[in-house]
Every structure is written in structure tokens, then in C-alpha cells.
């Protein structure tokens, strides 16, 4: 049995099933922009004290190959704007569809996959003009009761059926079979000493969200962009959460923040001599009315959208719906931009150090199998809270920086939340000699797994809150069972939803103690 299978299927000393680990061997002044590269005028950056830095002989970027969060978002949004999703009768029709599309214009990418017994093709064109031509020439239904909505969701019908060559099946790239992935680990070729580290990296590579799954998520958001663009200038449906943190899975839901951008084309407006302004409605104080209106639009007008539910009494009001063509469960809000900022932060943390991702995917599996972080909503630790626990641990291991340090680093972009005081650096321009002097932590990722269990088995959740802005433990401000500081607003608790969590926290502590005991026990053969 592989180490990772033991991690998931083993039992700790106190009898708790599904414990992940059975053993672990070895003990400036910059120009301020928003994430999309536009001028950000909602505030000015706060003054920060310069950090003491370590003088090094060489100036090495933290990550020379880094792609910024804004660049990634822009690239994916542009891909979605050039893409269509087409349902076909059988997989053999994918060849005929591809031939038909290529007669209209060049196709950059072409993905065939199956979803709920149906066959779909996601096609990305080289330019948006070709995509617009395809959509413009498509037919609407002849059903007089149907609503003629123009969208990138289409159906292919070929009565001649000349083409029988099918494209490669990419269905596995939108699925997530964790048990199958765990069984694959037995075939990995590596030494005993490298076994766990190799399996952790393999688990990360297999569980992380695929290119196709990411494209489908951005296409789902693009449907909202298209539908609402006529009403709201510059509206942007921005995915956030696990879909774009860099720690997502194909099986995850899609969180969407709908941003209404008032500062559209600021540079062009500065050079524009027009004296005309749009009339507008007075500011709507009750955002729930607007959210309900958008929910009704999604329910009645948008193809593929079903099971639309307005949850307007929640702490963050949302619209829940299912996009059947992309097979995604969606949560839409218009009042919580902080979610995008937290996603941006986690994106940077993932690319700060290559050990972060395999450790995070391993611990996500551990949290899930021990039911500390269930998939269904409720008064328990969420995925965001779990990621903050991991980030805080790595900050205390001198691997990840504090968010406070970000403000003194170059090429900073601002948060999209006007009430937040967060800034995000470009890791290609952050040199190692700009960082505070500290002891370098070069532990392997498997050793960090042991350290994680040690850290939280000794952590005092009753009196201490987790503060990732400064990266240090601080006294609690409330009586909440678990207090994780909101980095955008230190007075708020990210894990406020957690109630009756002492059982869960004790489970976390007890399981961590068990892991430490098992980690230090002599190694046994499989």
C-alpha cells in the first residue's frame, strides 16, 4: 500500500478513521494599478515603513516565470470571449463540426468531452471576429414559445453526416476521481526515502484544475458579461475562489463576483472632449433588489441556467444556479469584492514557493477525509479558512511573507475592494534582497507536512487568533471558537460562520497529535 493511501485510509491511535498520515519519514515607489492593469482611482496607498532587508550578493527574482493574477484573468477572459460551446449528437460528429468551423475561420483550441450523457465541444477561435460571425449566422429555434437569446451556447445538426472522424476525448479533464488517483500512486517509481514527497507532488499534479475546466468556468462567467453588457457599462463577471486561486479541482463549484465598473476607459475619457453624460438612476441602496432582478434574468433568459435560487438573507447575499451545459454549480454575488482580493493573495502565495501547492493539495485531502472541511455549506471550516490556516503555518516557517510586507515591494497592484488596504506585488520584480532578513527554511515538502501537524497540535485556538496580515498569532478579539483575521479588515473574522466548532478544533488538534506520534514512530514495511 502506498504512503498516500495509508494517509487517507489509515487509522490514528485514538481510532479516528480516514486519517491522512500514517507516517511521515524524516524529522519604491511604484505606479498603482488594479489587477487588470487599469488606473485605480478609488484611493491612494497608505504609507508603510520600510522593512529591514538582507543584503545578498545576487539579485534573484522570487519567481522569474510568474504570471500575475491580472494577466491570467485577462488572458482567460479573452479566451472565453473567442469561444463557443457546442452540443453534438455523437462524438463522431466532432470531426464534422471542426471542419465546418475551420471553413469560417482558424480555430486555436478544440476540446471534445462528455457531460451527463451528452457530448460537447469547446472551440476557441483565433480571433473574436470569427466567433462573432459563427454566432451571428446561427439559427434560433422555430418554436414560437422559445426566447431567441444570442449566446455562445449552440447545437450542431448535420443532416448529411459525411464526417466520421472524432476528436480526442477530453472527458477526464473535467472529472476528478480522487480514489482512482490514489490507486495510481502504487505505480510510481521512486526510492523509499522519496516516496511520500513524490506522491504529494503527483497528487497535486493530478488533482489541480485542468485547462479545460478553467476555460468552462470563464465561459460561464462570459455568459453573464454578454447578457448584462447592454444594461451595465463595463460589467465584469469575475470568478474567484478555488477556480482561480491555483489550488482548485475540476469538481469545485464556481464563485462569481459581479463588478460594476464606473471608471470605464479612464485614459480615453481624459483625451475625450465630449461634454455629454449619460442619464442614470439614483443609487440603489437595497442591493438585494438588484441581485433578485439579476437572478430573475438568469432564470428566465439565459440558456443552460437552471435551479436558480435567491438567498438574500445570507451574510453575503447570493444567487445560486446551475449551468447545465458547463456542468457547474454557481454562486453569484454583487457585494463582496474581498473574495477576489483573497483569491489574488492565494494566487501569489502559490507562486511564491513551489512547496506550497503540493502541501496544500495533500492537506486539502486530509481535511476532506477527516470531515473537518465538508463540501456542503454549514457552520464549519470553509475552504478559504482552511487555506488561511495553511498560509499562516507557512508564514511561521519563514516560507511565505506577511501581507504587510507586500506594500513595500515593487510593481504593486491594488485590491478591487475600495474599502480594503491590500496591495499585491509582481513576483518577477521582487528581488530576494528586498525581503526581510530571516532564517531560510529549506525543508522538503514531506517534512513540512509533519511540521504542520506539530504546529496545530500545539496551537491555542481558545485564546489566539490567526492573523495572516502580519503573519503572527495575536490575542482573540471575540468569543468565536475559531478566529481567523480578515486581512482586508482586521476587525472581521473570516471564520465567523463556524459554530460549535470546538469538536472540530479538538479533532484537528487530536489528529495532528496522532500524526506527530506516527511520524516519529519507526518506519514499517508496506
Coordinates of C-alpha atoms in Angstrom, one line a residue:
X1 CA 0.0 0.0 0.0
X2 CA 1.4 3.4 -0.9
X3 CA 2.2 6.1 1.7
X4 CA -0.6 8.3 0.3
X5 CA -3.2 5.5 0.5
X6 CA -2.1 4.9 4.1
X7 CA -2.5 8.7 4.7
X8 CA -6.1 8.5 3.5
X9 CA -7.2 5.0 4.6
X10 CA -5.2 4.5 7.9
X11 CA -6.4 4.9 11.5
X12 CA -4.9 7.0 14.2
X13 CA -4.2 5.7 17.7
X14 CA -7.5 7.1 19.1
X15 CA -9.4 5.2 16.5
X16 CA -10.5 8.0 14.2
X17 CA -10.8 6.7 10.6
X18 CA -9.6 8.2 7.4
X19 CA -6.5 9.9 8.9
X20 CA -4.4 11.3 6.2
X21 CA -1.0 10.5 7.6
X22 CA 0.1 7.1 8.8
X23 CA 3.7 8.1 8.8
X24 CA 5.9 10.8 7.5
X25 CA 9.6 10.0 7.4
X26 CA 12.3 12.4 8.4
X27 CA 12.2 14.5 11.1
X28 CA 9.7 52.0 -4.1
X29 CA 7.7 54.0 -5.5
X30 CA 5.5 52.2 -8.0
X31 CA 2.6 53.0 -10.3
X32 CA -0.6 51.7 -8.7
X33 CA -3.0 49.8 -10.9
X34 CA -5.9 47.4 -10.4
X35 CA -5.5 43.7 -11.2
X36 CA -6.4 44.3 -14.8
X37 CA -3.7 46.9 -15.4
X38 CA -6.1 49.9 -15.3
X39 CA -5.7 53.1 -13.3
X40 CA -7.1 52.6 -9.8
X41 CA -8.5 55.9 -8.6
X42 CA -10.6 54.9 -5.6
X43 CA -7.8 55.6 -3.1
X44 CA -4.2 56.2 -2.5
X45 CA -1.8 53.7 -1.0
X46 CA -1.1 54.0 2.7
X47 CA 2.4 54.9 3.9
X48 CA 4.3 52.0 5.1
X49 CA 7.6 51.6 7.0
X50 CA 10.5 50.2 5.1
X51 CA 11.4 46.6 6.1
X52 CA 14.9 45.7 7.1
X53 CA 16.4 43.8 4.2
X54 CA 19.1 41.2 3.9
X55 CA 22.0 42.2 1.7
X56 CA 22.7 39.4 -0.8
X57 CA 25.5 39.0 -3.3
X58 CA 23.0 38.4 -6.2
X59 CA 19.6 39.9 -7.1
X60 CA 17.4 36.9 -7.8
X61 CA 13.6 37.3 -8.6
X62 CA 11.3 35.3 -6.3
X63 CA 9.7 33.8 -9.5
X64 CA 11.1 34.9 -12.8
X65 CA 8.4 32.9 -14.7
X66 CA 5.5 34.4 -12.7
X67 CA 2.2 35.3 -14.5
X68 CA 0.4 37.9 -12.5
X69 CA -3.2 37.3 -11.3
X70 CA -4.4 40.2 -13.5
X71 CA -2.6 38.8 -16.6
X72 CA -4.1 35.4 -16.0
X73 CA -7.6 36.8 -15.6
X74 CA -7.3 38.9 -18.7
X75 CA -5.9 36.0 -20.8
X76 CA -8.7 33.7 -19.7
X77 CA -11.4 36.3 -20.2
X78 CA -10.1 36.9 -23.7
X79 CA -10.1 33.2 -24.4
X80 CA -13.7 33.0 -23.3
X81 CA -14.7 35.9 -25.5
X82 CA -13.4 34.0 -28.5
X83 CA -15.0 30.6 -27.5
X84 CA -18.2 28.8 -28.1
X85 CA -19.7 25.6 -26.5
X86 CA -21.5 23.3 -29.0
X87 CA -23.6 20.3 -28.2
X88 CA -23.3 17.4 -30.7
X89 CA -25.4 14.2 -31.1
X90 CA -22.4 11.8 -31.1
X91 CA -18.7 12.0 -30.6
X92 CA -18.1 11.1 -34.3
X93 CA -19.8 14.4 -35.2
X94 CA -16.9 16.3 -33.6
X95 CA -14.9 15.9 -36.8
X96 CA -17.7 17.4 -39.0
X97 CA -18.1 20.3 -36.6
X98 CA -14.4 21.1 -36.6
X99 CA -14.3 21.0 -40.4
X100 CA -17.4 23.3 -40.5
X101 CA -15.8 25.8 -38.1
X102 CA -12.4 25.9 -39.8
X103 CA -14.1 26.8 -43.0
X104 CA -15.3 30.0 -41.3
X105 CA -12.0 30.9 -39.6
X106 CA -8.9 29.5 -37.8
X107 CA -9.5 27.5 -34.6
X108 CA -6.9 27.8 -31.8
X109 CA -8.1 25.1 -29.5
X110 CA -10.8 22.3 -29.7
X111 CA -11.9 20.1 -26.8
X112 CA -14.4 17.2 -27.0
X113 CA -15.9 16.0 -23.8
X114 CA -19.0 14.2 -22.3
X115 CA -21.2 15.6 -19.6
X116 CA -24.3 13.9 -18.1
X117 CA -24.7 11.6 -21.1
X118 CA -24.4 14.4 -23.6
X119 CA -21.5 15.4 -25.9
X120 CA -20.0 18.8 -26.1
X121 CA -17.2 20.6 -27.9
X122 CA -15.5 23.8 -26.6
X123 CA -13.9 25.6 -29.5
X124 CA -11.7 28.7 -29.2
X125 CA -11.2 30.8 -32.3
X126 CA -8.0 32.7 -33.2
X127 CA -9.9 36.0 -33.2
X128 CA -13.1 37.3 -31.9
X129 CA -14.4 38.3 -35.4
X130 CA -14.6 34.6 -36.4
X131 CA -16.5 33.8 -33.2
X132 CA -18.9 36.7 -33.8
X133 CA -19.5 35.5 -37.3
X134 CA -20.3 32.0 -36.2
X135 CA -22.8 33.2 -33.5
X136 CA -24.4 35.7 -35.9
X137 CA -25.1 33.1 -38.5
X138 CA -26.6 30.5 -36.1
X139 CA -30.3 29.9 -36.2
X140 CA -32.8 30.4 -33.4
X141 CA -35.4 27.8 -32.6
X142 CA -38.6 27.6 -34.7
X143 CA -40.6 27.1 -31.5
X144 CA -42.8 30.2 -31.2
X145 CA -42.7 29.9 -27.4
X146 CA -38.9 29.9 -27.2
X147 CA -37.0 33.1 -26.2
X148 CA -34.5 34.0 -29.0
X149 CA -31.4 34.7 -27.0
X150 CA -28.0 35.1 -28.7
X151 CA -25.3 33.3 -26.7
X152 CA -22.1 31.2 -27.2
X153 CA -24.1 28.0 -26.3
X154 CA -25.0 26.3 -29.6
X155 CA -26.3 23.0 -31.0
X156 CA -24.8 21.3 -34.1
X157 CA -27.0 19.5 -36.6
X158 CA -25.6 17.9 -39.7
X159 CA -28.1 16.1 -41.8
X160 CA -25.5 14.9 -44.3
X161 CA -23.3 13.2 -41.7
X162 CA -20.3 13.0 -44.1
X163 CA -17.6 13.2 -41.4
X164 CA -16.9 10.2 -39.1
X165 CA -13.5 11.2 -37.7
X166 CA -13.9 12.1 -34.0
X167 CA -11.6 14.3 -32.0
X168 CA -9.7 13.1 -28.9
X169 CA -11.9 12.7 -25.9
X170 CA -11.0 15.1 -23.1
X171 CA -13.7 14.0 -20.6
X172 CA -11.1 13.0 -18.0
X173 CA -10.0 16.7 -17.9
X174 CA -13.4 17.8 -16.4
X175 CA -13.6 14.9 -13.9
X176 CA -12.0 14.4 -10.6
X177 CA -11.8 10.8 -9.4
X178 CA -9.8 11.0 -6.2
X179 CA -9.8 7.3 -5.4
X180 CA -8.5 6.4 -8.9
X181 CA -5.7 9.0 -8.4
X182 CA -4.7 7.4 -5.1
X183 CA -4.6 4.0 -6.7
X184 CA -2.3 5.3 -9.4
X185 CA 0.3 6.1 -6.8
X186 CA 1.3 2.5 -6.4
X187 CA 2.9 2.6 -9.9
X188 CA 5.2 5.5 -9.2
X189 CA 8.9 4.6 -9.4
X190 CA 10.9 6.1 -6.6
X191 CA 13.0 5.3 -3.6
X192 CA 11.5 4.7 -0.2
X193 CA 13.0 7.9 1.1
X194 CA 11.5 9.9 -1.7
X195 CA 8.1 8.1 -1.7
X196 CA 5.9 10.5 0.2
X197 CA 7.4 13.6 -1.4
X198 CA 6.9 12.0 -4.8
X199 CA 3.3 11.0 -4.0
X200 CA 2.5 14.5 -2.7
X201 CA 3.7 16.1 -5.9
X202 CA 1.9 13.5 -8.0
X203 CA -1.3 14.1 -6.1
X204 CA -1.0 17.9 -6.8
X205 CA -0.4 17.3 -10.5
X206 CA -3.5 15.0 -10.8
X207 CA -5.9 17.0 -8.6
X208 CA -5.2 20.5 -9.7
X209 CA -7.8 22.1 -12.0
X210 CA -7.3 21.4 -15.7
X211 CA -7.1 23.9 -18.6
X212 CA -10.4 22.7 -20.0
X213 CA -12.2 23.0 -16.6
X214 CA -10.8 26.5 -16.2
X215 CA -12.0 27.5 -19.7
X216 CA -15.5 26.3 -19.0
X217 CA -15.6 28.4 -15.8
X218 CA -14.6 31.6 -17.6
X219 CA -17.1 30.8 -20.4
X220 CA -19.8 30.5 -17.8
X221 CA -18.8 34.0 -16.5
X222 CA -18.7 35.4 -20.1
X223 CA -22.3 34.4 -20.5
X224 CA -23.1 36.9 -17.7
X225 CA -20.8 39.5 -19.3
X226 CA -22.7 39.3 -22.6
X227 CA -26.2 39.2 -21.0
X228 CA -25.6 42.3 -18.8
X229 CA -23.4 44.4 -21.0
X230 CA -26.3 46.3 -22.6
X231 CA -27.6 47.4 -19.2
X232 CA -24.3 48.0 -17.3
X233 CA -21.3 49.6 -19.0
X234 CA -18.1 47.7 -18.2
X235 CA -19.8 45.0 -16.1
X236 CA -17.4 42.1 -15.4
X237 CA -18.3 38.6 -14.0
X238 CA -15.1 37.7 -12.2
X239 CA -14.5 34.1 -11.0
X240 CA -12.9 33.8 -7.6
X241 CA -12.2 31.2 -5.0
X242 CA -10.8 27.7 -5.8
X243 CA -11.5 28.1 -9.6
X244 CA -8.7 30.6 -9.9
X245 CA -6.6 30.5 -6.7
X246 CA -4.3 27.9 -8.2
X247 CA -5.5 25.3 -5.6
X248 CA -8.7 24.3 -7.4
X249 CA -10.1 21.0 -8.5
X250 CA -12.3 20.0 -11.5
X251 CA -15.1 19.1 -9.1
X252 CA -15.3 22.5 -7.4
X253 CA -18.1 25.0 -7.6
X254 CA -17.8 28.4 -9.3
X255 CA -17.9 31.6 -7.2
X256 CA -18.6 34.7 -9.2
X257 CA -18.4 38.4 -8.2
X258 CA -20.2 40.8 -10.5
X259 CA -18.3 44.0 -10.7
X260 CA -20.0 47.2 -11.9
X261 CA -17.1 49.3 -13.1
X262 CA -17.8 53.0 -13.2
X263 CA -14.4 54.1 -14.3
X264 CA -14.5 52.8 -17.8
X265 CA -11.7 53.6 -20.2
X266 CA -10.2 56.3 -18.0
X267 CA -7.4 57.1 -20.4
X268 CA -9.7 57.6 -23.4
X269 CA -12.0 59.7 -21.3
X270 CA -9.1 62.0 -20.4
X271 CA -8.5 62.5 -24.1
X272 CA -12.2 62.9 -25.0
X273 CA -13.6 66.4 -25.5
X274 CA -17.2 65.3 -25.2
X275 CA -19.5 67.4 -23.0
X276 CA -22.2 64.7 -22.9
X277 CA -23.1 62.5 -20.0
X278 CA -25.4 59.5 -19.6
X279 CA -28.6 59.9 -17.5
X280 CA -28.7 57.3 -14.8
X281 CA -30.9 56.1 -12.0
X282 CA -30.2 57.2 -8.5
X283 CA -28.1 54.9 -6.5
X284 CA -29.9 51.8 -5.4
X285 CA -29.5 51.4 -1.7
X286 CA -31.0 47.9 -1.5
X287 CA -28.6 45.8 -3.5
X288 CA -30.8 42.8 -2.8
X289 CA -33.4 44.2 -5.2
X290 CA -30.8 44.4 -7.9
X291 CA -29.5 40.9 -7.1
X292 CA -33.0 39.5 -7.3
X293 CA -33.5 41.2 -10.7
X294 CA -30.3 39.6 -12.0
X295 CA -31.4 36.2 -10.6
X296 CA -34.7 36.5 -12.5
X297 CA -32.9 37.4 -15.7
X298 CA -30.6 34.3 -15.3
X299 CA -33.6 32.1 -14.6
X300 CA -35.8 33.3 -17.5
X301 CA -33.4 34.4 -20.2
X302 CA -30.1 32.6 -20.1
X303 CA -29.7 29.2 -21.8
X304 CA -28.5 26.3 -19.7
X305 CA -29.2 28.1 -16.4
X306 CA -31.5 26.2 -14.1
X307 CA -32.3 25.7 -10.4
X308 CA -31.9 29.4 -9.7
X309 CA -32.3 30.3 -6.0
X310 CA -32.0 33.8 -4.5
X311 CA -30.5 33.6 -1.0
X312 CA -30.9 37.2 0.1
X313 CA -30.8 36.9 3.9
X314 CA -27.3 35.4 4.0
X315 CA -24.4 37.5 5.4
X316 CA -23.3 37.8 1.7
X317 CA -26.5 37.6 -0.4
X318 CA -26.0 35.3 -3.4
X319 CA -27.8 33.8 -6.4
X320 CA -27.3 30.1 -6.7
X321 CA -27.8 28.4 -10.0
X322 CA -26.7 25.5 -12.2
X323 CA -25.2 26.0 -15.6
X324 CA -26.1 22.6 -17.2
X325 CA -24.0 23.0 -20.3
X326 CA -20.8 23.5 -18.4
X327 CA -21.9 21.3 -15.5
X328 CA -21.1 23.9 -12.9
X329 CA -22.9 24.9 -9.7
X330 CA -22.6 28.7 -9.4
X331 CA -22.7 31.2 -6.6
X332 CA -23.1 34.8 -7.7
X333 CA -22.7 37.9 -5.5
X334 CA -22.5 41.7 -6.1
X335 CA -21.4 42.9 -2.7
X336 CA -18.2 41.0 -1.7
X337 CA -15.2 42.1 -3.8
X338 CA -13.0 40.9 -0.9
X339 CA -13.4 37.4 -2.3
X340 CA -11.4 38.4 -5.4
X341 CA -8.7 40.0 -3.3
X342 CA -8.3 36.9 -1.2
X343 CA -8.1 34.8 -4.3
X344 CA -5.4 37.2 -5.6
X345 CA -3.5 36.8 -2.4
X346 CA -3.6 33.0 -2.6
X347 CA -2.5 33.1 -6.2
X348 CA 0.6 35.0 -5.2
X349 CA 1.3 32.6 -2.2
X350 CA 1.0 29.6 -4.5
X351 CA 3.6 31.0 -6.9
X352 CA 5.9 32.3 -4.1
X353 CA 7.3 28.9 -3.3
X354 CA 7.0 25.6 -5.2
X355 CA 6.3 23.6 -2.0
X356 CA 3.1 25.4 -1.2
X357 CA 0.9 23.7 -3.8
X358 CA 1.8 20.0 -3.1
X359 CA 1.4 20.7 0.7
X360 CA -1.9 22.4 0.2
X361 CA -3.4 19.6 -2.0
X362 CA -2.3 17.0 0.5
X363 CA -3.8 18.8 3.4
X364 CA -7.0 19.5 1.5
X365 CA -7.4 15.8 1.1
X366 CA -6.7 15.3 4.8
X367 CA -9.2 18.0 5.8
X368 CA -11.8 16.5 3.5
X369 CA -11.4 12.8 4.6
X370 CA -11.5 13.8 8.2
X371 CA -14.7 15.8 7.7
X372 CA -13.1 18.9 9.1
X373 CA -13.9 20.8 5.9
X374 CA -17.1 19.2 4.4
X375 CA -18.1 20.2 0.9
X376 CA -21.7 21.2 1.8
X377 CA -22.2 24.7 3.3
X378 CA -22.7 24.9 7.0
X379 CA -21.2 26.1 10.3
X380 CA -17.9 24.5 9.7
X381 CA -14.4 25.4 8.4
X382 CA -14.6 26.6 4.8
X383 CA -12.0 26.1 2.0
X384 CA -10.9 29.7 2.4
X385 CA -10.4 29.3 6.2
X386 CA -8.5 26.1 5.5
X387 CA -6.2 27.8 3.1
X388 CA -5.6 30.6 5.6
X389 CA -4.6 28.0 8.1
X390 CA -2.0 26.7 5.7
X391 CA -0.7 30.1 4.7
X392 CA -0.4 31.1 8.4
X393 CA 1.6 28.0 9.1
X394 CA 4.0 28.7 6.2
X395 CA 4.4 32.3 7.3
X396 CA 5.5 31.0 10.7
X397 CA 8.0 28.7 8.9
X398 CA 9.7 31.7 7.1
X399 CA 8.4 30.3 3.8
X400 CA 5.6 32.8 2.9
X401 CA 5.7 36.5 3.6
X402 CA 3.2 38.6 5.6
X403 CA 0.7 40.7 3.6
X404 CA 2.1 43.7 5.3
X405 CA 5.4 43.1 3.5
X406 CA 3.6 43.3 0.2
X407 CA 3.1 47.0 0.5
X408 CA 6.9 47.7 0.4
X409 CA 7.6 45.6 -2.7
X410 CA 7.7 46.7 -6.3
X411 CA 5.1 46.6 -9.1
X412 CA 2.2 46.7 -6.8
X413 CA -1.4 46.4 -7.9
X414 CA -4.3 47.5 -5.6
X415 CA -7.2 45.5 -4.5
X416 CA -10.6 45.8 -6.2
X417 CA -12.3 46.3 -2.9
X418 CA -12.4 50.1 -2.3
X419 CA -12.6 49.5 1.5
X420 CA -9.5 47.3 1.6
X421 CA -5.9 48.2 2.2
X422 CA -4.3 45.4 0.3
X423 CA -1.5 45.6 -2.3
X424 CA -0.1 42.8 -4.4
X425 CA 3.5 42.6 -5.8
X426 CA 4.7 41.3 -9.1
X427 CA 7.0 38.3 -8.2
X428 CA 9.1 38.9 -11.3
X429 CA 10.2 42.2 -9.9
X430 CA 10.6 41.2 -6.3
X431 CA 14.3 40.6 -5.7
X432 CA 15.4 38.3 -2.8
X433 CA 17.5 41.1 -1.3
X434 CA 14.3 43.2 -0.9
X435 CA 12.9 40.7 1.7
X436 CA 13.4 41.0 5.4
X437 CA 16.4 39.2 6.9
X438 CA 15.3 35.8 8.2
X439 CA 16.4 32.2 8.5
X440 CA 16.0 30.3 5.3
X441 CA 13.7 27.3 5.5
X442 CA 14.8 24.6 3.0
X443 CA 12.7 21.7 4.4
X444 CA 11.3 19.3 1.9
X445 CA 7.5 19.3 1.4
X446 CA 7.1 16.0 3.3
X447 CA 8.9 17.4 6.3
X448 CA 6.6 20.4 6.2
X449 CA 3.7 18.1 6.5
X450 CA 5.0 16.9 9.8
X451 CA 5.7 20.5 10.9
X452 CA 2.1 21.4 10.0
X453 CA 0.8 18.7 12.4
X454 CA 3.2 19.7 15.1
X455 CA 2.3 23.4 14.7
X456 CA -1.5 23.0 15.1
X457 CA -1.3 20.2 17.7
X458 CA 0.3 22.9 20.0
X459 CA -1.8 25.9 18.8
X460 CA -4.0 27.5 21.4
X461 CA -7.3 28.1 19.5
X462 CA -9.1 29.2 22.7
X463 CA -7.1 32.4 23.2
X464 CA -5.3 33.1 20.0
X465 CA -6.4 34.3 16.6
X466 CA -4.7 33.7 13.3
X467 CA -3.5 36.9 11.7
X468 CA -2.1 36.5 8.2
X469 CA -1.7 40.2 7.5
X470 CA 1.2 40.4 10.0
X471 CA 1.8 36.6 9.9
X472 CA 1.8 36.3 13.7
X473 CA -0.5 34.9 16.3
X474 CA -2.5 37.6 18.2
X475 CA -4.9 37.6 21.1
X476 CA -8.5 37.0 20.2
X477 CA -11.0 39.9 19.8
X478 CA -14.1 37.8 20.1
X479 CA -15.5 34.6 21.7
X480 CA -15.8 32.8 18.4
X481 CA -14.5 29.2 18.6
X482 CA -12.2 29.9 15.7
X483 CA -10.9 33.4 14.8
X484 CA -9.1 34.0 11.5
X485 CA -8.4 37.6 10.9
X486 CA -9.9 39.1 7.7
X487 CA -6.7 40.6 6.1
X488 CA -8.8 43.3 4.4
X489 CA -10.5 44.3 7.6
X490 CA -8.7 43.1 10.8
X491 CA -11.9 43.7 12.9
X492 CA -13.7 40.9 11.0
X493 CA -13.4 37.2 11.4
X494 CA -13.2 35.1 8.2
X495 CA -14.4 32.0 10.1
X496 CA -17.3 33.7 11.9
X497 CA -19.6 31.2 10.3
X498 CA -18.0 28.4 12.4
X499 CA -20.2 27.5 15.4
X500 CA -19.9 24.6 17.8
X501 CA -16.5 24.1 16.3
X502 CA -14.7 23.1 19.4
X503 CA -15.3 19.5 18.5
X504 CA -13.8 20.2 15.0
X505 CA -10.9 22.1 16.5
X506 CA -10.2 19.3 19.0
X507 CA -10.4 16.9 16.1
X508 CA -7.8 19.0 14.3
X509 CA -5.6 19.1 17.3
X510 CA -6.0 15.4 18.2
X511 CA -5.5 14.2 14.7
X512 CA -2.4 16.5 14.4
X513 CA -1.0 15.0 17.7
X514 CA -1.6 11.5 16.3
X515 CA 0.2 12.4 13.1
X516 CA 3.2 13.6 15.1
X517 CA 3.2 10.4 17.1
X518 CA 3.0 8.3 13.9
X519 CA 5.6 10.4 12.2
X520 CA 8.2 9.8 14.9
X521 CA 7.5 6.0 15.0
X522 CA 9.9 3.6 13.4
X523 CA 9.1 3.0 9.7
X524 CA 7.4 -0.2 8.9
X525 CA 7.3 -2.1 5.6
X526 CA 4.2 -1.9 3.4

